[in-house]
CSV table of C-alpha atoms in Angstrom, one decimal:
chain,number,residue,atom,x,y,z
A,133,PRO,CA,-27.4,-93.5,159.0
A,134,HIS,CA,-30.7,-94.9,157.7
A,135,SER,CA,-29.2,-95.3,154.2
A,136,ASN,CA,-26.7,-97.8,155.6
A,137,LEU,CA,-29.5,-100.3,156.5
A,138,PRO,CA,-30.2,-103.3,154.3
A,139,ALA,CA,-33.0,-102.6,151.9
A,140,PRO,CA,-36.1,-104.6,152.4
A,141,PHE,CA,-35.8,-107.0,149.3
A,142,GLN,CA,-31.9,-107.4,149.7
A,143,SER,CA,-30.6,-111.0,149.9
A,144,ASN,CA,-26.8,-110.5,150.6
A,145,SER,CA,-25.0,-108.3,153.1
A,146,LEU,CA,-23.1,-105.3,151.6
A,147,SER,CA,-20.3,-103.5,153.1
A,148,THR,CA,-21.1,-100.2,155.1
A,149,ASN,CA,-17.6,-98.9,155.0
A,150,ARG,CA,-17.1,-95.5,153.4
A,151,VAL,CA,-13.9,-94.3,151.4
A,152,SER,CA,-12.6,-90.9,151.8
A,153,SER,CA,-11.8,-89.1,148.4
A,154,ASN,CA,-9.1,-86.9,147.5
A,155,ILE,CA,-11.3,-84.2,146.8
A,156,PRO,CA,-11.1,-81.4,149.3
A,157,LYS,CA,-14.6,-80.1,150.6
A,158,GLY,CA,-15.5,-76.7,150.4
A,159,GLY,CA,-16.7,-74.8,153.6
A,160,THR,CA,-14.0,-76.5,155.7
A,161,ASP,CA,-10.7,-75.4,157.0
A,162,ASP,CA,-9.3,-78.8,158.4
A,163,GLY,CA,-8.2,-80.6,155.2
A,164,ALA,CA,-11.5,-82.6,155.1
A,165,THR,CA,-12.3,-84.3,151.9
A,166,TRP,CA,-15.5,-85.6,150.5
A,167,THR,CA,-16.5,-89.1,151.5
A,168,TYR,CA,-17.9,-91.6,149.1
A,169,PRO,CA,-21.1,-93.7,149.9
A,170,SER,CA,-20.8,-97.3,151.1
A,171,PRO,CA,-21.9,-100.0,148.8
A,172,GLN,CA,-24.9,-100.2,150.9
A,173,MET,CA,-25.7,-96.7,150.7
A,174,PHE,CA,-24.9,-96.8,146.9
A,175,TYR,CA,-27.4,-99.9,146.6
A,176,ASN,CA,-30.1,-98.0,148.5
A,177,SER,CA,-29.8,-94.9,146.6
A,178,LEU,CA,-30.1,-97.0,143.1
A,179,ALA,CA,-33.1,-98.9,144.4
A,180,ARG,CA,-34.8,-95.8,145.7
A,181,LYS,CA,-34.4,-94.2,142.3
A,182,ASN,CA,-35.5,-97.1,140.5
A,183,LYS,CA,-32.0,-97.4,138.8
A,184,LEU,CA,-31.0,-100.6,139.8
A,185,GLY,CA,-31.9,-102.5,136.3
A,186,ASP,CA,-29.7,-105.4,135.8
A,187,THR,CA,-27.5,-104.5,138.7
A,188,THR,CA,-27.2,-107.3,141.1
A,189,GLU,CA,-26.0,-107.0,144.9
A,190,ASP,CA,-22.7,-109.0,143.7
A,191,ASP,CA,-22.0,-106.2,141.3
A,192,ILE,CA,-22.2,-103.1,143.8
A,193,GLU,CA,-18.5,-103.5,145.2
A,194,SER,CA,-17.5,-103.1,141.5
A,195,VAL,CA,-19.9,-100.4,140.6
A,196,VAL,CA,-18.9,-98.4,143.5
A,197,ALA,CA,-15.2,-98.6,142.9
A,198,LEU,CA,-15.9,-97.5,139.3
A,199,HIS,CA,-17.9,-94.6,140.3
A,200,ASN,CA,-15.2,-93.7,143.0
A,201,ASN,CA,-12.4,-94.0,140.4
A,202,MET,CA,-14.6,-92.1,137.7
A,203,ASN,CA,-14.9,-89.0,140.2
A,204,GLU,CA,-11.1,-89.0,141.1
A,205,LYS,CA,-10.3,-88.9,137.4
A,206,THR,CA,-12.9,-86.0,136.8
A,207,TRP,CA,-11.3,-84.1,139.8
A,208,TYR,CA,-7.9,-84.6,138.4
A,209,LYS,CA,-9.1,-83.0,135.1
A,210,VAL,CA,-10.7,-80.1,137.1
A,211,LEU,CA,-7.4,-79.5,138.9
A,212,GLN,CA,-5.5,-79.5,135.4
A,213,TRP,CA,-8.0,-76.8,134.3
A,214,GLU,CA,-7.4,-74.7,137.5
A,215,ASP,CA,-3.8,-75.2,137.4
A,216,LEU,CA,-4.0,-73.4,133.9
A,217,LEU,CA,-6.4,-70.8,134.8
A,218,SER,CA,-4.9,-69.8,138.2
A,219,SER,CA,-1.5,-69.4,136.5
A,220,SER,CA,-2.9,-67.4,133.4
A,221,SER,CA,-4.7,-64.9,135.9
A,222,SER,CA,-2.3,-64.5,138.7
A,223,GLY,CA,0.9,-66.2,137.7
A,224,GLN,CA,1.2,-68.2,140.9
A,225,LYS,CA,2.6,-71.5,141.0
A,226,GLY,CA,2.1,-74.3,143.3
A,227,GLU,CA,0.1,-77.3,143.8
A,228,LEU,CA,-1.9,-78.5,140.9
A,229,GLY,CA,-5.1,-76.6,140.9
A,230,GLY,CA,-4.0,-74.0,143.3
A,231,GLY,CA,-5.5,-75.5,146.5
A,232,ILE,CA,-9.1,-75.3,145.2
A,233,LYS,CA,-12.1,-77.2,146.9
A,234,LEU,CA,-15.2,-78.7,145.7
A,235,SER,CA,-18.1,-76.7,147.2
A,236,ARG,CA,-21.2,-78.8,145.9
A,237,PHE,CA,-22.2,-80.6,142.9
A,238,GLN,CA,-25.1,-81.8,141.0
A,239,GLY,CA,-26.2,-85.0,139.0
A,240,ARG,CA,-28.1,-83.8,135.9
A,241,PRO,CA,-28.4,-87.1,133.9
A,242,SER,CA,-31.3,-85.9,132.0
A,243,ASP,CA,-30.2,-82.6,130.8
A,244,LEU,CA,-28.1,-82.5,127.6
A,245,SER,CA,-25.3,-80.0,127.7
A,246,PRO,CA,-24.9,-77.7,124.7
A,247,LYS,CA,-21.7,-79.5,123.7
A,248,ALA,CA,-23.1,-82.9,124.0
A,249,TYR,CA,-26.1,-81.7,121.9
A,250,PHE,CA,-23.7,-80.4,119.3
A,251,LYS,CA,-21.7,-83.6,119.3
A,252,HIS,CA,-24.6,-85.9,118.9
A,253,TYR,CA,-27.0,-84.0,116.6
A,254,ILE,CA,-24.3,-82.3,114.4
A,255,LEU,CA,-21.4,-84.7,114.4
A,256,GLY,CA,-23.2,-88.1,115.0
A,257,HIS,CA,-21.5,-88.7,118.4
A,258,PRO,CA,-23.1,-91.1,121.0
A,259,LEU,CA,-24.9,-89.5,123.6
A,260,PRO,CA,-23.3,-89.2,127.1
A,261,PHE,CA,-24.8,-91.6,129.8
A,262,ASP,CA,-24.5,-89.1,132.7
A,263,ARG,CA,-23.8,-85.3,133.5
A,264,HIS,CA,-22.6,-83.7,136.5
A,265,ASP,CA,-22.2,-80.0,137.4
A,266,TRP,CA,-19.3,-79.2,139.9
A,267,ILE,CA,-19.1,-75.8,141.5
A,268,ILE,CA,-15.4,-75.4,143.0
A,269,VAL,CA,-14.2,-72.5,145.2
A,270,ARG,CA,-10.8,-70.9,144.7
A,271,SER,CA,-9.2,-70.6,148.1
A,272,ASP,CA,-7.1,-67.5,147.3
A,273,THR,CA,-10.0,-65.4,146.2
A,274,GLY,CA,-13.3,-67.4,147.3
A,275,GLU,CA,-14.5,-66.9,143.7
A,276,GLU,CA,-16.7,-69.8,142.5
A,277,GLN,CA,-16.6,-71.8,139.1
A,278,ARG,CA,-19.0,-74.2,137.7
A,279,TYR,CA,-17.6,-76.9,135.6
A,280,VAL,CA,-19.9,-79.1,133.3
A,281,ILE,CA,-18.8,-82.9,133.0
A,282,ASP,CA,-20.2,-85.3,130.5
A,283,TYR,CA,-19.6,-89.0,130.7
A,284,TYR,CA,-19.3,-91.2,127.8
A,285,TYR,CA,-18.8,-95.1,127.5
A,286,ASP,CA,-16.7,-96.4,124.5
A,287,GLU,CA,-17.4,-100.2,124.4
A,288,SER,CA,-14.5,-100.8,122.1
A,289,ARG,CA,-12.1,-99.6,124.7
A,290,ALA,CA,-13.3,-101.9,127.5
A,291,LYS,CA,-11.2,-104.4,129.2
A,292,THR,CA,-11.8,-107.7,131.0
A,293,THR,CA,-8.8,-107.2,133.6
A,294,ALA,CA,-9.4,-107.2,137.2
A,295,GLU,CA,-8.0,-103.6,137.4
A,296,SER,CA,-10.9,-102.4,135.2
A,297,ALA,CA,-13.4,-104.2,137.1
A,298,MET,CA,-12.3,-103.1,140.4
A,299,PRO,CA,-10.0,-100.1,139.8
A,300,ALA,CA,-7.8,-98.7,142.8
A,301,LEU,CA,-9.1,-95.2,143.6
A,302,THR,CA,-6.4,-93.1,141.8
A,303,ASP,CA,-5.6,-95.3,138.9
A,304,ARG,CA,-6.4,-93.1,136.1
A,305,GLU,CA,-5.4,-95.6,133.5
A,306,ALA,CA,-7.4,-98.7,134.8
A,307,VAL,CA,-10.8,-97.7,133.2
A,308,GLN,CA,-10.3,-96.9,129.5
A,309,SER,CA,-13.9,-97.3,128.6
A,310,ILE,CA,-15.3,-94.6,130.5
A,311,LEU,CA,-14.5,-91.1,128.8
A,312,VAL,CA,-14.8,-88.0,130.8
A,313,ASP,CA,-15.3,-84.5,129.2
A,314,VAL,CA,-14.6,-81.6,131.6
A,315,ARG,CA,-14.6,-78.0,130.9
A,316,PRO,CA,-15.8,-74.7,132.5
A,317,ALA,CA,-19.2,-73.7,132.1
A,318,LEU,CA,-20.1,-71.2,129.5
A,319,ASP,CA,-21.5,-68.7,132.3
A,320,GLY,CA,-19.7,-65.7,130.8
A,321,VAL,CA,-17.3,-64.4,128.2
A,322,GLN,CA,-14.3,-65.2,130.4
A,323,SER,CA,-15.2,-68.8,130.1
A,324,LEU,CA,-15.7,-68.6,126.4
A,325,VAL,CA,-12.1,-67.2,126.1
A,326,GLN,CA,-10.5,-69.8,128.5
A,327,ARG,CA,-12.0,-72.7,126.4
A,328,ALA,CA,-11.6,-71.4,123.0
A,329,VAL,CA,-8.0,-69.5,123.4
A,330,VAL,CA,-6.3,-70.2,126.7
A,331,MET,CA,-6.6,-73.9,126.7
A,332,PRO,CA,-5.7,-74.4,123.0
A,333,MET,CA,-2.6,-72.2,123.4
A,334,ALA,CA,-1.4,-74.1,126.6
A,335,ARG,CA,-1.9,-77.2,125.0
A,336,ARG,CA,0.4,-76.2,122.0
A,337,GLY,CA,2.9,-74.5,124.0
A,338,ILE,CA,2.1,-71.1,122.4
A,339,MET,CA,3.1,-67.9,124.4
A,340,SER,CA,4.6,-69.9,127.3
A,341,SER,CA,5.7,-66.7,129.0
A,342,VAL,CA,2.1,-65.8,129.4
A,343,VAL,CA,0.2,-69.2,129.5
A,344,LYS,CA,1.5,-72.1,131.3
A,345,ASP,CA,1.8,-75.3,129.3
A,346,THR,CA,-0.3,-78.1,130.2
A,347,GLU,CA,-1.0,-81.9,129.6
A,348,PHE,CA,-4.5,-81.6,129.7
A,349,THR,CA,-6.1,-83.6,126.8
A,350,PRO,CA,-9.6,-82.8,125.8
A,351,LEU,CA,-12.1,-85.3,124.2
A,352,PRO,CA,-12.1,-85.2,120.5
A,353,LEU,CA,-15.3,-83.6,119.1
A,354,GLN,CA,-15.6,-86.2,116.2
A,355,PRO,CA,-16.8,-89.6,117.2
A,356,THR,CA,-14.2,-92.4,116.2
A,357,THR,CA,-15.5,-95.1,113.7
A,358,HIS,CA,-16.1,-97.6,116.6
A,359,MET,CA,-18.3,-94.8,118.7
A,360,LYS,CA,-20.4,-94.2,115.5
A,361,THR,CA,-21.6,-97.7,115.9
A,362,GLN,CA,-22.8,-97.3,119.4
A,363,VAL,CA,-25.1,-94.3,118.8
A,364,GLN,CA,-28.3,-96.4,118.9
A,365,GLU,CA,-27.1,-98.0,122.1
A,366,SER,CA,-26.6,-94.6,123.5
A,367,LEU,CA,-30.1,-93.6,122.5
A,368,GLN,CA,-31.7,-96.4,124.3
A,369,VAL,CA,-29.6,-95.6,127.3
A,370,TRP,CA,-30.7,-92.0,127.1
A,371,GLU,CA,-34.3,-93.1,126.9
A,372,ASN,CA,-34.2,-95.4,129.9
A,373,ILE,CA,-32.5,-92.5,131.9
A,374,GLN,CA,-35.5,-90.1,131.1
A,375,HIS,CA,-37.9,-92.7,132.1
A,376,ALA,CA,-36.2,-93.2,135.3
A,377,VAL,CA,-35.8,-89.6,136.1
A,378,LYS,CA,-39.4,-89.2,135.1
A,379,GLN,CA,-40.6,-91.9,137.7
A,380,SER,CA,-38.1,-90.5,140.3
A,381,LYS,CA,-39.9,-86.9,140.2
A,382,GLN,CA,-43.4,-88.6,140.4
A,383,MET,CA,-42.6,-90.2,143.6
A,384,SER,CA,-43.6,-88.2,146.7
A,385,GLU,CA,-41.7,-90.5,149.0
A,386,PRO,CA,-39.3,-93.4,148.5
A,387,LYS,CA,-40.9,-96.5,147.1
A,388,SER,CA,-40.3,-100.2,147.8
A,389,MET,CA,-39.8,-102.6,145.0
A,390,VAL,CA,-42.1,-105.0,147.1
A,391,LEU,CA,-45.6,-105.0,146.3
A,392,PRO,CA,-48.2,-105.5,148.9
A,393,ALA,CA,-50.2,-108.6,148.9
A,394,SER,CA,-53.4,-107.0,148.0
A,395,ALA,CA,-51.9,-105.5,144.8
A,396,VAL,CA,-50.8,-108.9,143.4
A,397,ALA,CA,-54.0,-109.5,141.3
A,398,GLU,CA,-53.7,-106.0,139.9
A,399,GLU,CA,-50.1,-105.9,139.0
A,400,GLU,CA,-49.7,-109.3,137.8
A,401,LYS,CA,-50.8,-108.5,134.4
A,402,ASP,CA,-49.7,-105.9,131.6
A,403,GLU,CA,-51.6,-104.1,129.3
A,404,ASN,CA,-51.9,-107.2,127.0
A,405,ASN,CA,-53.5,-109.1,130.0
A,406,GLU,CA,-50.1,-111.3,129.9
A,407,GLU,CA,-48.8,-112.5,133.2
A,408,VAL,CA,-45.7,-110.6,134.0
A,409,MET,CA,-45.0,-111.6,137.7
A,410,LYS,CA,-43.5,-115.1,137.8
A,411,LEU,CA,-41.2,-117.1,140.1
A,412,SER,CA,-38.8,-119.6,138.5
A,413,LYS,CA,-38.9,-123.2,139.7
A,414,GLU,CA,-35.8,-122.7,141.6
A,415,GLU,CA,-37.1,-119.7,143.4
A,416,ALA,CA,-40.5,-121.3,144.4
A,417,ILE,CA,-38.7,-124.4,145.8
A,418,GLN,CA,-36.8,-121.8,148.0
A,419,VAL,CA,-40.1,-120.0,148.9
A,420,ALA,CA,-42.0,-123.3,149.6
A,421,SER,CA,-38.9,-124.6,151.8
A,422,ASN,CA,-39.0,-121.2,153.8
A,423,PHE,CA,-42.7,-121.6,154.3
A,424,SER,CA,-42.3,-124.9,155.7
A,425,LYS,CA,-39.7,-123.5,158.1
A,426,LEU,CA,-42.2,-120.7,159.1
A,427,LEU,CA,-44.9,-123.1,160.0
A,428,GLN,CA,-42.6,-125.0,162.4
A,429,GLN,CA,-40.6,-122.2,163.9
A,430,CYS,CA,-43.6,-119.4,164.2
A,431,SER,CA,-46.4,-121.6,165.3
A,432,GLU,CA,-46.5,-120.2,168.7
A,433,ALA,CA,-46.2,-116.6,167.5
A,434,ARG,CA,-49.1,-117.3,165.0
A,435,GLN,CA,-51.2,-118.9,167.8
A,436,MET,CA,-50.7,-115.8,169.9
A,437,MET,CA,-51.5,-113.4,166.9
A,438,ASN,CA,-54.8,-115.6,166.5
A,439,ASN,CA,-55.8,-115.5,170.2
A,440,CYS,CA,-55.0,-111.9,171.1
A,441,SER,CA,-57.9,-109.8,172.1
A,442,SER,CA,-56.9,-106.1,173.0
A,443,GLU,CA,-55.3,-103.8,170.5
A,444,ASP,CA,-52.1,-103.6,172.6
A,445,GLU,CA,-52.0,-107.5,172.8
A,446,CYS,CA,-52.3,-107.7,169.1
A,447,ALA,CA,-49.9,-105.3,168.1
A,448,LYS,CA,-47.3,-107.0,170.4
A,449,ALA,CA,-48.2,-110.4,168.9
A,450,SER,CA,-48.1,-108.9,165.3
A,451,LEU,CA,-44.6,-107.7,166.0
A,452,ALA,CA,-43.4,-111.1,167.5
A,453,LEU,CA,-44.8,-112.9,164.4
A,454,THR,CA,-43.1,-110.5,162.0
A,455,MET,CA,-39.7,-110.8,163.7
A,456,CYS,CA,-40.1,-114.8,163.8
A,457,MET,CA,-40.8,-114.7,160.1
A,458,ALA,CA,-38.0,-112.3,159.4
A,459,GLN,CA,-35.4,-114.7,161.1
A,460,VAL,CA,-36.3,-117.2,158.3
A,461,VAL,CA,-37.0,-115.2,155.2
A,462,CYS,CA,-35.2,-111.9,155.9
A,463,PRO,CA,-32.1,-112.7,158.0
A,464,ILE,CA,-30.1,-109.6,156.8
A,465,GLN,CA,-32.9,-107.1,157.6
A,466,HIS,CA,-33.7,-109.1,161.0
A,467,SER,CA,-29.9,-108.8,162.0
A,468,ALA,CA,-29.7,-105.0,161.3
A,469,LEU,CA,-32.8,-104.4,163.4
A,470,SER,CA,-31.4,-106.7,166.3
A,471,SER,CA,-28.2,-104.8,166.1
A,472,GLN,CA,-29.7,-101.5,166.4
A,473,LEU,CA,-31.9,-102.6,169.2
A,474,ASN,CA,-28.7,-103.5,171.2
A,475,VAL,CA,-27.1,-100.0,170.7
A,476,ASP,CA,-26.2,-98.2,173.9
A,477,VAL,CA,-28.0,-94.9,174.0
A,478,ASP,CA,-27.7,-92.1,176.5
A,479,GLU,CA,-31.1,-91.2,177.4
A,480,SER,CA,-30.1,-87.9,178.8
A,481,LYS,CA,-29.2,-86.7,175.2
A,482,GLU,CA,-32.3,-85.9,173.3
A,483,LYS,CA,-30.8,-85.8,170.0
A,484,GLU,CA,-29.2,-89.2,170.6
A,485,VAL,CA,-32.4,-90.7,171.5
A,486,LEU,CA,-34.2,-89.3,168.5
A,487,GLU,CA,-31.6,-90.7,166.1
A,488,TYR,CA,-31.8,-93.9,167.8
A,489,ASN,CA,-35.7,-94.2,167.7
A,490,ALA,CA,-35.5,-93.1,164.0
A,491,LYS,CA,-32.9,-96.0,163.0
A,492,VAL,CA,-35.0,-98.6,164.7
A,493,ASP,CA,-38.3,-97.4,163.0
A,494,ALA,CA,-36.5,-97.6,159.8
A,495,ALA,CA,-34.9,-101.0,160.4
A,496,LEU,CA,-38.3,-102.3,161.6
A,497,GLU,CA,-40.1,-100.8,158.6
A,498,ASN,CA,-37.5,-102.7,156.2
A,499,VAL,CA,-38.3,-106.1,158.1
A,500,ALA,CA,-42.0,-105.4,157.8
A,501,LEU,CA,-41.8,-104.8,153.9
A,502,CYS,CA,-39.4,-107.8,153.5
A,503,VAL,CA,-41.8,-110.1,155.2
A,504,GLN,CA,-44.7,-108.7,153.4
A,505,GLY,CA,-42.7,-109.3,150.2
A,506,ASN,CA,-42.2,-112.8,151.2
A,507,ASP,CA,-46.1,-113.2,151.5
A,508,VAL,CA,-46.5,-111.9,148.0
A,509,LYS,CA,-43.9,-114.6,146.8
A,510,VAL,CA,-45.7,-117.3,148.6
A,511,GLN,CA,-48.9,-116.4,146.9
A,512,LEU,CA,-47.1,-116.4,143.6
A,513,ALA,CA,-45.4,-120.0,144.2
A,514,LYS,CA,-48.8,-121.4,145.4
A,515,ARG,CA,-50.5,-120.1,142.2
A,516,ASP,CA,-47.9,-121.5,139.8
A,517,TYR,CA,-46.2,-124.5,141.7
A,518,GLY,CA,-49.1,-125.5,144.1
A,519,ASP,CA,-47.7,-129.1,144.4
A,520,LEU,CA,-44.7,-127.8,146.4
A,521,PHE,CA,-46.9,-126.8,149.2
A,522,SER,CA,-49.0,-130.3,149.4
């Protein structure tokens, strides 16, 4: 898929391998489960939504492992709820959760759930850093149930162990700092009874003949002493989330983080007229080194571009120059395009040909954007470190 191509501004290769979850997928009868995005897909998604922040390419493997582990932990808590609710309604016993499947889900990071609102504004609890709504389908009845999940971070419980940084998929104890609050959505009176009566009775072993006991442990409503000190930080995270979501909604199409050369002059200063686009000396040295290589390796392609006369000839010369430059300054993007061009395609299959052409176009666009981004860096380096180019 296009989402597995390297981003235009990416420097290091990322894995394109995807991991199968343990979460059954709704609408399937063959035991299929949901598949997690690859590190490359995850990185591209964050970049497209302007959510990379301080996350580097070196962090992505760990971020994906944490994401997948968090979802598995969430699913286990949903299973605990469903195991209780199915037994209380039908009295049937069997596998945990009664064979439910996840039909669909929605990320709602900018929507504060009623419970999270109450915990924060009434009890002084930190805000969640994310919210999901999961809709499960019960295999025996086909009935759907929406679950609301709030995700909190408790810095005081963070570990520096290898297991917490790169947790195994189903290790529910590896990451203690991410707290998951899972409960049925209050979409009716029945859900209210389940949350206010059925679950508390089950946890206390009351009326075991009617309600199955459970090992489910809800998050406390009241914040701990340590969490009270993290309220201000959670507010800052919340503001950042609101800003990112607002920017994402304003985008009519995916935006590149690379500015075109013509925009450098307008974008290089902030509201106070202070320069904000700068390269470090180390970055400038690398840019100057690559620029020298370009002059040597791409002189022939550049000459072809300068001497072309017809539109078709100039288009071919421009492509040749872009590909030559990409070999030096955008090796990952160049390699991805080269690999795609070498894919065997059955031209008798129209769908396969269309998919192939779309992938080539996407890979070529990434190469062009990367080369364009390097041009911007060259201009910045010449402006601030002109002696490197003499």
